[in-house]
PDB file of C-alpha atoms in Angstrom:
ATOM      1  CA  UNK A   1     -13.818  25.926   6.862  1.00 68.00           C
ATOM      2  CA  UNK A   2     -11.526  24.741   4.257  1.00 82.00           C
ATOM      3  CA  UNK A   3      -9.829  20.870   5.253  1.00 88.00           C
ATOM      4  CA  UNK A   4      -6.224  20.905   5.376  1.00 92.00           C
ATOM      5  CA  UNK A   5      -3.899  18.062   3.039  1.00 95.00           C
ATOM      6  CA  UNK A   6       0.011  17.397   3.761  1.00 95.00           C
ATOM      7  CA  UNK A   7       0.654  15.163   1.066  1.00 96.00           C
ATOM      8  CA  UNK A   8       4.276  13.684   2.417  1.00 93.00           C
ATOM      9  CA  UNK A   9       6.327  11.177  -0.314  1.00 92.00           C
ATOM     10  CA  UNK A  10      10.232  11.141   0.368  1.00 89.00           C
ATOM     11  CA  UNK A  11      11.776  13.896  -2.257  1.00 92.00           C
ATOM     12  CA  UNK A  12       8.970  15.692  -2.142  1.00 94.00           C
ATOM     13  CA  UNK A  13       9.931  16.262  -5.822  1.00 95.00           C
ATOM     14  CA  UNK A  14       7.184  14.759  -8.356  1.00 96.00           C
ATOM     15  CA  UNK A  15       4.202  12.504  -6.748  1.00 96.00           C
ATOM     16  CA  UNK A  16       3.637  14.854  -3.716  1.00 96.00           C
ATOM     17  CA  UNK A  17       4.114  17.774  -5.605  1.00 96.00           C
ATOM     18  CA  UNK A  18       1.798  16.900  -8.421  1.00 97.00           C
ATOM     19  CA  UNK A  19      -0.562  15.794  -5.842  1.00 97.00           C
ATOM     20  CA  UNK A  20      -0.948  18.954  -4.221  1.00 97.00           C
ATOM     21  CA  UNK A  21      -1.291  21.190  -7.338  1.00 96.00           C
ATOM     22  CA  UNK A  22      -3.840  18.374  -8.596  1.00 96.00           C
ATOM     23  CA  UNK A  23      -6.187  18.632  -5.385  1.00 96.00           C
ATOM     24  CA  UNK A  24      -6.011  22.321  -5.303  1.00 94.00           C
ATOM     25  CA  UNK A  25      -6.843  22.268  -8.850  1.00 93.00           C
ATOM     26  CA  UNK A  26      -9.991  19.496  -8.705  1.00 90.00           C
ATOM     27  CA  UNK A  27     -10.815  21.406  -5.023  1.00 89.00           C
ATOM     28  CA  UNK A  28      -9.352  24.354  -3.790  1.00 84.00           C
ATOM     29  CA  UNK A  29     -12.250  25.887  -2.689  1.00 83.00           C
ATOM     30  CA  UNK A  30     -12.457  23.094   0.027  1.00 87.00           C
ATOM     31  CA  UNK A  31      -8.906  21.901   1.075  1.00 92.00           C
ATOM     32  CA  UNK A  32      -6.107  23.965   1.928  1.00 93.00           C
ATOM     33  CA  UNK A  33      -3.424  22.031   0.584  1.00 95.00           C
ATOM     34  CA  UNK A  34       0.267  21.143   1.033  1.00 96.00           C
ATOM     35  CA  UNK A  35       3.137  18.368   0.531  1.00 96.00           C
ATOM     36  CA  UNK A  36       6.509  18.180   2.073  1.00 94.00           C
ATOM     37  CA  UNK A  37       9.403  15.396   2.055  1.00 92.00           C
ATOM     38  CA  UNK A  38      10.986  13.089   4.235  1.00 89.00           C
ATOM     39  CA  UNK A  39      14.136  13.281   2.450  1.00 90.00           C
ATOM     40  CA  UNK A  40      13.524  17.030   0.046  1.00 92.00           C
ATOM     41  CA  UNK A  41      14.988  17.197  -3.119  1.00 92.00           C
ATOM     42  CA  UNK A  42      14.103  19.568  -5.481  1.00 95.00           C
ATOM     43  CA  UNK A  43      10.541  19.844  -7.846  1.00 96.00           C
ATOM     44  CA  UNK A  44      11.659  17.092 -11.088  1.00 96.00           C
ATOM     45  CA  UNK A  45      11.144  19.355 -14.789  1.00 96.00           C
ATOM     46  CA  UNK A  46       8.968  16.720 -15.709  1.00 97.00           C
ATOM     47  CA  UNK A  47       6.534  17.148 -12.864  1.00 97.00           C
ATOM     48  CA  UNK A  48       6.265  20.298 -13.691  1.00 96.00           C
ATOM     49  CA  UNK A  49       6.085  20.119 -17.462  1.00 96.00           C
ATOM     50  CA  UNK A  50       3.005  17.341 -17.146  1.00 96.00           C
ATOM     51  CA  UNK A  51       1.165  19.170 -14.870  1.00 96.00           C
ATOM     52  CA  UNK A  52       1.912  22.286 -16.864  1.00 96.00           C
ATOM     53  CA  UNK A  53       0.444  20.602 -20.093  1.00 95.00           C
ATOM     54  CA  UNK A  54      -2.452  19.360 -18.337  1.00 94.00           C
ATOM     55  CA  UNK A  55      -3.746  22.921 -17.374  1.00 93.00           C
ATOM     56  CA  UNK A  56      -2.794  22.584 -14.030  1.00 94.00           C
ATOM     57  CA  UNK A  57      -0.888  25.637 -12.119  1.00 92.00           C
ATOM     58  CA  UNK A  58       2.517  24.991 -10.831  1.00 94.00           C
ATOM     59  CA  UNK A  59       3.657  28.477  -9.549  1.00 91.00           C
ATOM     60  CA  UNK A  60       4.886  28.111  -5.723  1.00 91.00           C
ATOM     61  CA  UNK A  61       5.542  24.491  -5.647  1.00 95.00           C
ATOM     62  CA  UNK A  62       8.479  23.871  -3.887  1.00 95.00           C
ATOM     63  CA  UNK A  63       9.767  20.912  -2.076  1.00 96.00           C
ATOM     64  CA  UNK A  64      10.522  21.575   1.423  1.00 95.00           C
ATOM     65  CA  UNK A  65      11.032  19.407   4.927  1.00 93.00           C
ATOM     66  CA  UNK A  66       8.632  17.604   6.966  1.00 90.00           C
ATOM     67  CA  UNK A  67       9.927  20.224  10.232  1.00 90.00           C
ATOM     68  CA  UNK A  68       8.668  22.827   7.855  1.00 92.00           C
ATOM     69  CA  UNK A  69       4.855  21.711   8.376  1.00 90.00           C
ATOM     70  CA  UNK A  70       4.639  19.246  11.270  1.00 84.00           C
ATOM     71  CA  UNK A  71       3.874  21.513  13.865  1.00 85.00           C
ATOM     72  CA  UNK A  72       0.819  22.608  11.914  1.00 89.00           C
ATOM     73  CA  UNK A  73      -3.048  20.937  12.164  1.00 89.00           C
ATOM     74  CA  UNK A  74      -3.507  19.119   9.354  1.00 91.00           C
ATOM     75  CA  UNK A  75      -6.902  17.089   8.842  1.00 89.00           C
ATOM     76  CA  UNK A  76      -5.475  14.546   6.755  1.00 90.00           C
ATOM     77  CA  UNK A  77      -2.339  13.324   6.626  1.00 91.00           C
ATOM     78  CA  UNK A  78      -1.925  11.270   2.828  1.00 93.00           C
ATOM     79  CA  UNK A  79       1.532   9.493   2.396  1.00 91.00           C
ATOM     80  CA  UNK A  80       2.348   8.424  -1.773  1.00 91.00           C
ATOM     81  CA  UNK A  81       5.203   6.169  -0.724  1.00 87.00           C
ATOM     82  CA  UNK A  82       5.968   3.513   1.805  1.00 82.00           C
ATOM     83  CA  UNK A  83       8.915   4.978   2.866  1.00 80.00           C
ATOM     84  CA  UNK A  84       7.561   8.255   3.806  1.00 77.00           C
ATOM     85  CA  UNK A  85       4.347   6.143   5.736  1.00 78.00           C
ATOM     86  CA  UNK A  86       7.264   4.427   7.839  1.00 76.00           C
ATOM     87  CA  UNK A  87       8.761   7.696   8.574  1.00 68.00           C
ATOM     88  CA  UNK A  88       5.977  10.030   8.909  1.00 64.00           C
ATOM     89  CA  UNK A  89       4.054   8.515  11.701  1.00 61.00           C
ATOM     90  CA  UNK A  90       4.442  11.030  14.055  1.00 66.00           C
ATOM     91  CA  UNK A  91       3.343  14.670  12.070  1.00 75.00           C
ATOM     92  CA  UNK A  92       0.208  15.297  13.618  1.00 76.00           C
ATOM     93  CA  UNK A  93      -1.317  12.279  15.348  1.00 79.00           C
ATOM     94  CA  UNK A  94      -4.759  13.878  15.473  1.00 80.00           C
ATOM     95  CA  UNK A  95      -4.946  13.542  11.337  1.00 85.00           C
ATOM     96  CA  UNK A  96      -6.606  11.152   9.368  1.00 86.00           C
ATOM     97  CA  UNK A  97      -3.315   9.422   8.363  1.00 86.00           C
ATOM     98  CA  UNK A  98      -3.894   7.836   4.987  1.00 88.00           C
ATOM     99  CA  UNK A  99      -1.523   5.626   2.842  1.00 87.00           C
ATOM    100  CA  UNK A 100      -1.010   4.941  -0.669  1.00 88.00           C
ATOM    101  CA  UNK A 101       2.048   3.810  -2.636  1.00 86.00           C
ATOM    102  CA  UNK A 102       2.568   5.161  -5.995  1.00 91.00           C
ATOM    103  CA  UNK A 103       5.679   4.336  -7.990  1.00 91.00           C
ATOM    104  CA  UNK A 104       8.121   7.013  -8.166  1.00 93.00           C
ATOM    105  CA  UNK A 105       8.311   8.332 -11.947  1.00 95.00           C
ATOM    106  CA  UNK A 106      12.203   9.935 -11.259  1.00 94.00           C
ATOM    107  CA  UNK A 107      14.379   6.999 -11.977  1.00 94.00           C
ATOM    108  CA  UNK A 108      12.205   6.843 -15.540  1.00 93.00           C
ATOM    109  CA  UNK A 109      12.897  10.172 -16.458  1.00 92.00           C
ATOM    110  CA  UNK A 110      10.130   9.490 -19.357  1.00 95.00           C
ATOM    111  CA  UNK A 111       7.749  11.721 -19.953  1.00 95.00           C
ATOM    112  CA  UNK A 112       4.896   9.177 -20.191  1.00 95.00           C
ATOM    113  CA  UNK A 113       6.173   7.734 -17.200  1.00 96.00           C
ATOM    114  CA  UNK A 114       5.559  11.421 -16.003  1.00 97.00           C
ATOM    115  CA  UNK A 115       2.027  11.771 -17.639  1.00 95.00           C
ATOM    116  CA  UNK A 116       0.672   7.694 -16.469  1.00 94.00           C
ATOM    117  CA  UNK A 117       1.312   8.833 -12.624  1.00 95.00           C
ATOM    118  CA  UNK A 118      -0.634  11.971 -12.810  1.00 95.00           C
ATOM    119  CA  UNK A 119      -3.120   9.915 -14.389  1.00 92.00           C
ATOM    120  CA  UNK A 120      -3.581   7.843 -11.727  1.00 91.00           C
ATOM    121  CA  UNK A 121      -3.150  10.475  -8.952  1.00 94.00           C
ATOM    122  CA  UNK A 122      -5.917  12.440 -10.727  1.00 92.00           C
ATOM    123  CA  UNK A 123      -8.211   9.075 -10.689  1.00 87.00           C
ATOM    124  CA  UNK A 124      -7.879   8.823  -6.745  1.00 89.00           C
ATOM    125  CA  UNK A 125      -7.892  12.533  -5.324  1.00 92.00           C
ATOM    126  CA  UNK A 126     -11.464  12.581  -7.848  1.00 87.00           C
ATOM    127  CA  UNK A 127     -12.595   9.932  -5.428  1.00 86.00           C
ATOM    128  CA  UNK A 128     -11.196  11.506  -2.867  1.00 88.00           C
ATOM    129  CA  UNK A 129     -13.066  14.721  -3.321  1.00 87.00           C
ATOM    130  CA  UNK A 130     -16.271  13.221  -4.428  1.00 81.00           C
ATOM    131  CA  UNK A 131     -16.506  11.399  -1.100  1.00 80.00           C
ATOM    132  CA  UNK A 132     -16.128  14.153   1.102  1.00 76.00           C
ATOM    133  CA  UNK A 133     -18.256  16.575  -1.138  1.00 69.00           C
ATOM    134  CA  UNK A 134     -21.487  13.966  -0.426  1.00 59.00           C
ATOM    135  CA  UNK A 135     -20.669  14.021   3.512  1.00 53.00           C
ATOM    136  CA  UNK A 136     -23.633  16.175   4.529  1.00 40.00           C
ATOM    137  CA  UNK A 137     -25.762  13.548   6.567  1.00 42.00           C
ATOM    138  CA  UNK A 138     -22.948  11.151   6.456  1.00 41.00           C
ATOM    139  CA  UNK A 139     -22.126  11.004  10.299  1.00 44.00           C
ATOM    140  CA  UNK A 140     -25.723  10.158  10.746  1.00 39.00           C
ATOM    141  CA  UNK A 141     -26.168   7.393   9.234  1.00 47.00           C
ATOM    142  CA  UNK A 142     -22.998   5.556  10.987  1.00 61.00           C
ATOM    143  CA  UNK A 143     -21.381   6.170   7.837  1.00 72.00           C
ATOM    144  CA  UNK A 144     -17.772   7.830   7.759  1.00 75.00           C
ATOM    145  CA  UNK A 145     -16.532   9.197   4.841  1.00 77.00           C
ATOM    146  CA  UNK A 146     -13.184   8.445   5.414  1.00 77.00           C
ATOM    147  CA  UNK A 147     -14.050   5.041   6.075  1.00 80.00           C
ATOM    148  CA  UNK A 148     -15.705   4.893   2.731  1.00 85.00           C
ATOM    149  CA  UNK A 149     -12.728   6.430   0.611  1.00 82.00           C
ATOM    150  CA  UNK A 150     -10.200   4.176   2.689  1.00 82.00           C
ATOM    151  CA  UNK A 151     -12.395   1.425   1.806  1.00 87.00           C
ATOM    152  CA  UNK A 152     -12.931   2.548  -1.950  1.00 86.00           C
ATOM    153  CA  UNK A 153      -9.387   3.945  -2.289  1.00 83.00           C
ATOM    154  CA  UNK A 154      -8.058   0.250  -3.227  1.00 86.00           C
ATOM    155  CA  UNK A 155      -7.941  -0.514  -7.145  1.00 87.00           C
ATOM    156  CA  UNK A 156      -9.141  -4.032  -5.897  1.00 91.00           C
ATOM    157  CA  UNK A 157     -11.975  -3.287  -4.002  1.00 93.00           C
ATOM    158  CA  UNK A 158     -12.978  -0.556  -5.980  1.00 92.00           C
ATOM    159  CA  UNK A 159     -13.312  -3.200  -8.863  1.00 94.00           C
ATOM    160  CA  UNK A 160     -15.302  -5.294  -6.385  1.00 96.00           C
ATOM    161  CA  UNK A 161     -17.968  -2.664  -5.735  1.00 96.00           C
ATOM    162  CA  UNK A 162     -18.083  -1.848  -9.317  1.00 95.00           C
ATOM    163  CA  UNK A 163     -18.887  -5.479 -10.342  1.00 95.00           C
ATOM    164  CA  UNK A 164     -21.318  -6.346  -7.433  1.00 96.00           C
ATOM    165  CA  UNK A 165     -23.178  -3.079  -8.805  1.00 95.00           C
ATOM    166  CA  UNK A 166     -22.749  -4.089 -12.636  1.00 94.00           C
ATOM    167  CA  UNK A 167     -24.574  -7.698 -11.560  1.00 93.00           C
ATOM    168  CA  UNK A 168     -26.583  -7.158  -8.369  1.00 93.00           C
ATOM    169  CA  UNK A 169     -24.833 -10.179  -6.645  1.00 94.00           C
ATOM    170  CA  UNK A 170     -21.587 -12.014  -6.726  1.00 94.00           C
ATOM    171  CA  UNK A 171     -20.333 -14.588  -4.607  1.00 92.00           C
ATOM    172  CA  UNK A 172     -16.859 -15.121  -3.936  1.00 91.00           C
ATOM    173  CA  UNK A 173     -16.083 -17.612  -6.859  1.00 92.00           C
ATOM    174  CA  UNK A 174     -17.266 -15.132  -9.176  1.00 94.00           C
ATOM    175  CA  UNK A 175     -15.064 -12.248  -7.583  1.00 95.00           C
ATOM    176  CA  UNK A 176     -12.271 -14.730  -7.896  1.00 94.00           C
ATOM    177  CA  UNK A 177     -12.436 -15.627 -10.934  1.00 94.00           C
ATOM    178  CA  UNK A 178     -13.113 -11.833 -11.870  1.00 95.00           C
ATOM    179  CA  UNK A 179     -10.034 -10.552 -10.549  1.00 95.00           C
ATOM    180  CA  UNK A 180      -7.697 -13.702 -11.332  1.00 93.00           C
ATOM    181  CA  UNK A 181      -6.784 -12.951  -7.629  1.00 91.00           C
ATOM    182  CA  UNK A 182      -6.404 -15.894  -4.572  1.00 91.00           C
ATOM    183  CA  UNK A 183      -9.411 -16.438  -2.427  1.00 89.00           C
ATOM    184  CA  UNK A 184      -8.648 -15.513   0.699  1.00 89.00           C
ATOM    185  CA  UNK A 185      -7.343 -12.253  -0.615  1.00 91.00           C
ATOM    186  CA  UNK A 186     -10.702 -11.957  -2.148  1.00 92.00           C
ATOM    187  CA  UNK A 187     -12.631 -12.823   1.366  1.00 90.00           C
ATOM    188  CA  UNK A 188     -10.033  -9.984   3.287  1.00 90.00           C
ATOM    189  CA  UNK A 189     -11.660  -7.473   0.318  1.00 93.00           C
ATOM    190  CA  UNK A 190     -15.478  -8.487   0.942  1.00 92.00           C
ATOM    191  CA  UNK A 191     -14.495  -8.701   4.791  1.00 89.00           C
ATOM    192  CA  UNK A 192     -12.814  -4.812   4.813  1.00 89.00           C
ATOM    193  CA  UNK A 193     -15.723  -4.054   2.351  1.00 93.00           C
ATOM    194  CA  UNK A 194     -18.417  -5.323   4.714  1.00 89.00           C
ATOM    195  CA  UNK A 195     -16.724  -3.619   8.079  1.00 85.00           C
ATOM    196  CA  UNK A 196     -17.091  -0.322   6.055  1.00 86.00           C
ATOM    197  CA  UNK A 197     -20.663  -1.398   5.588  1.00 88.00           C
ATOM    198  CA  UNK A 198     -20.739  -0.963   1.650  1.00 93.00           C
ATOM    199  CA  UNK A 199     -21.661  -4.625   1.232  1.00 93.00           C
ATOM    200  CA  UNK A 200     -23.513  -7.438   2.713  1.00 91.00           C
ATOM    201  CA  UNK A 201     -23.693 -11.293   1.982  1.00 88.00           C
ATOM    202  CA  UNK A 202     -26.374 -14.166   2.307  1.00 86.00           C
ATOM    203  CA  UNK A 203     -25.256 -17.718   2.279  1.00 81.00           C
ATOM    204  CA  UNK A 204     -27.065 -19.722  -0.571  1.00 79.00           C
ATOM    205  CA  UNK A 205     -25.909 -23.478  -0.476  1.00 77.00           C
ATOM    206  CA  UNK A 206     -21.979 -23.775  -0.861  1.00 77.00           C
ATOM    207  CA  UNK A 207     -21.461 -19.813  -1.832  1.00 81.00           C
ATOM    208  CA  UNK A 208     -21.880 -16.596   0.084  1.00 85.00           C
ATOM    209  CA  UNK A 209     -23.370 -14.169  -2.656  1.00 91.00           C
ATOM    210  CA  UNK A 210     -22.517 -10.044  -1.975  1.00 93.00           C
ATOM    211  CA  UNK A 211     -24.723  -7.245  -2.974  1.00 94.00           C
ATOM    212  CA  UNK A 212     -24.577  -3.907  -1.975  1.00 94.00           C
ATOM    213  CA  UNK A 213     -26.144  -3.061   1.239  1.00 91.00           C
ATOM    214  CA  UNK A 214     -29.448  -2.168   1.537  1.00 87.00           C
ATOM    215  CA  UNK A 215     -29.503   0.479   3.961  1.00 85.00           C
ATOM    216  CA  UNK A 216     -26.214   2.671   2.137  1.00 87.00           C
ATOM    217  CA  UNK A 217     -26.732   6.461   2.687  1.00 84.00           C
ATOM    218  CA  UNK A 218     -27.558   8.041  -0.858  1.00 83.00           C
ATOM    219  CA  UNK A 219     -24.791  10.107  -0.664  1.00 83.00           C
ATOM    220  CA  UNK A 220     -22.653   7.070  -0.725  1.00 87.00           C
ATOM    221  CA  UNK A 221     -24.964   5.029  -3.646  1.00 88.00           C
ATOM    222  CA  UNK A 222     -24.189   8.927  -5.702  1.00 85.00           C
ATOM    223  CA  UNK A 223     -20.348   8.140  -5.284  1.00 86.00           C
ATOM    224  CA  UNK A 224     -20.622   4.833  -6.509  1.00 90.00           C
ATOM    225  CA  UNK A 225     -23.053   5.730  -9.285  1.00 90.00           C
ATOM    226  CA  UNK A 226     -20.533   8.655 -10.292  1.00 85.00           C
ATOM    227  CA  UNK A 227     -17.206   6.489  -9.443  1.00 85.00           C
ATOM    228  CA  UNK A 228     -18.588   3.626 -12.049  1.00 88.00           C
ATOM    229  CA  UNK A 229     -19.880   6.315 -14.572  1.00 86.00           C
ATOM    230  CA  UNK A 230     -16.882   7.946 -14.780  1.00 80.00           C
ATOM    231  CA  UNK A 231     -14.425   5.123 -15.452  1.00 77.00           C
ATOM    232  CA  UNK A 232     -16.527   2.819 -17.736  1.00 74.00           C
ATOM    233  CA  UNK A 233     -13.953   0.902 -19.118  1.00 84.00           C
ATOM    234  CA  UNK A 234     -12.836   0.437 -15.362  1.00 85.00           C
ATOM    235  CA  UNK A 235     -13.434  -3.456 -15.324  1.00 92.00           C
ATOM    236  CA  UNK A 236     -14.275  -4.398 -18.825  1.00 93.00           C
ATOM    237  CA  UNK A 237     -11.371  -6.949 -18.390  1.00 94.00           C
ATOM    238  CA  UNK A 238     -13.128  -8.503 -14.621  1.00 95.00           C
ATOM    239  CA  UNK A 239     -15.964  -8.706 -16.996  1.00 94.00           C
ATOM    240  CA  UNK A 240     -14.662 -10.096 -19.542  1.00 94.00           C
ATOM    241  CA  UNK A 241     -13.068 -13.391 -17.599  1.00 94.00           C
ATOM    242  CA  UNK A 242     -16.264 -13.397 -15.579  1.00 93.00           C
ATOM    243  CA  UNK A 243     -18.088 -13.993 -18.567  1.00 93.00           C
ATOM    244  CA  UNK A 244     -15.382 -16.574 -19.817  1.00 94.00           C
ATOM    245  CA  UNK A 245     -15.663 -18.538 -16.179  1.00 92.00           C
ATOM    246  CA  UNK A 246     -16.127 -22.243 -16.679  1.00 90.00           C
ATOM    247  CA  UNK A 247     -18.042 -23.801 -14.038  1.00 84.00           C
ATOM    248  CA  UNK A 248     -19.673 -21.078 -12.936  1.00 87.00           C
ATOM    249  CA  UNK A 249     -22.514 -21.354 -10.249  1.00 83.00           C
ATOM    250  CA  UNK A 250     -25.965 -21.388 -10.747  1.00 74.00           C
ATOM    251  CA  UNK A 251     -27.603 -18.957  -8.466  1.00 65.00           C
ATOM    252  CA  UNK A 252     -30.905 -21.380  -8.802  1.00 49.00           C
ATOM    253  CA  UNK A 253     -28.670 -24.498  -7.304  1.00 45.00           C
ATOM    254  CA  UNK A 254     -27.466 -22.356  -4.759  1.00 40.00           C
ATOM    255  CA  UNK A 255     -30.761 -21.226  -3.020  1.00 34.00           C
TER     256      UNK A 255
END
């Protein structure tokens, strides 16, 4: 059976719209998909012209109403805006409710403004749909595949994994330094990162170092392998300033 995906932003008028016809385009075959708005407008032209010049079909998208769809099972529940996650709570508590926050293109107008957000809603739903096409076996291993993409799903973390992979082992200096991002906002990444059970740490002297964990399920290593190999530009700038880090620690003084 096909899963079902209400994609819910608050005009229901460009990013939900565009992220419907994009998952039925990248998988159709295994989501039934849908959006709806909080507030409904009407589908933006340039919504439609991007997706339109990116091969993608637009015929029947509409925007319509939350009441329209919230009496139906969805699976997962994906919200684009924070608006629509504070407002949205209630359509089908059994769901998966996921939440991301993309900037609405509207006010814009631009076409590249357009063409950048379908960009980046094309990036995640590919994610999105490579993680649940490697879930066969997933359940048994304690890993969730929702779990995974919720923990992957964040440009941040992503660009954690991505470097711990590129080097074998970081510690939390190096992450810092990476992502030109506070510390403890770098610890609450490793922490969320570990819970999902994608990485674990040994403590060497002053530093915990990360690497990936030992035990992941190969279906998960196959999304990482493909996420990284796909975007390999992805954190040529982390790499960059981790390269450029003075002081850096000596994993030899560390043991």
């Amino acid at each position: 059976m096909r899963r079902r995906v209400l994609f819910v932003c608050s005009a229901n008028s460009a990013r939900s719209l565009m992220a419907e016809a994009l998952l039925r385009d990248l998988a159709g075959d295994a989501f039934e998909v849908a959006s709806a708005g909080t507030h409904p407008g009407s589908p933006h032209p340039m919504a439609l012209l991007v997706l339109q010049e990116a091969g993608i079909a637009t015929s029947g998208l509409r925007s319509k109403p939350l009441s329209e769809v919230e009496d139906e099972h969805w699976d997962y529940v994906i919200t684009l805006c924070e608006r629509a996650a504070s407002e949205c709570g209630t359509v089908c508590p059994t769901a998966q409710q996921i939440a991301w926050d993309f900037a609405d293109p509207s006010p814009s107008g631009r076409h590249s403004t357009f063409a950048l957000t379908l960009g980046e809603l094309r990036e995640r739903l590919a994610l999105f749909v490579t993680v649940h096409q490697k879930e066969t076996g997933a359940h048994s291993m304690g890993y969730d595949p929702v779990a995974v993409f919720k923990a992957l799903g964040d440009d941040s973390r992503l660009a954690i994994i991505l470097l711990v992979r590129a080097h074998h082992e970081l510690c939390v200096c190096e992450l810092t330094a990476a992502l030109e991002v506070p510390q403890p906002k770098v610890s609450r990444h490793l922490s969320t990162l570990r819970d999902a059970g994608l990485l674990e740490g040994e403590r060497r002297g002053q530093w915990v170092y990360y690497q990936l964990h030992s035990r992941l399920p190969r279906w998960v290593e196959r999304v990482i392998n493909e996420v990284a190999e796909a975007n390999g530009k992805r954190i040529d700038e982390e790499m960059k300033r981790l390269a450029a880090m003075p002081d850096r620690p000596v994993k030899a003084d560390c043991a």
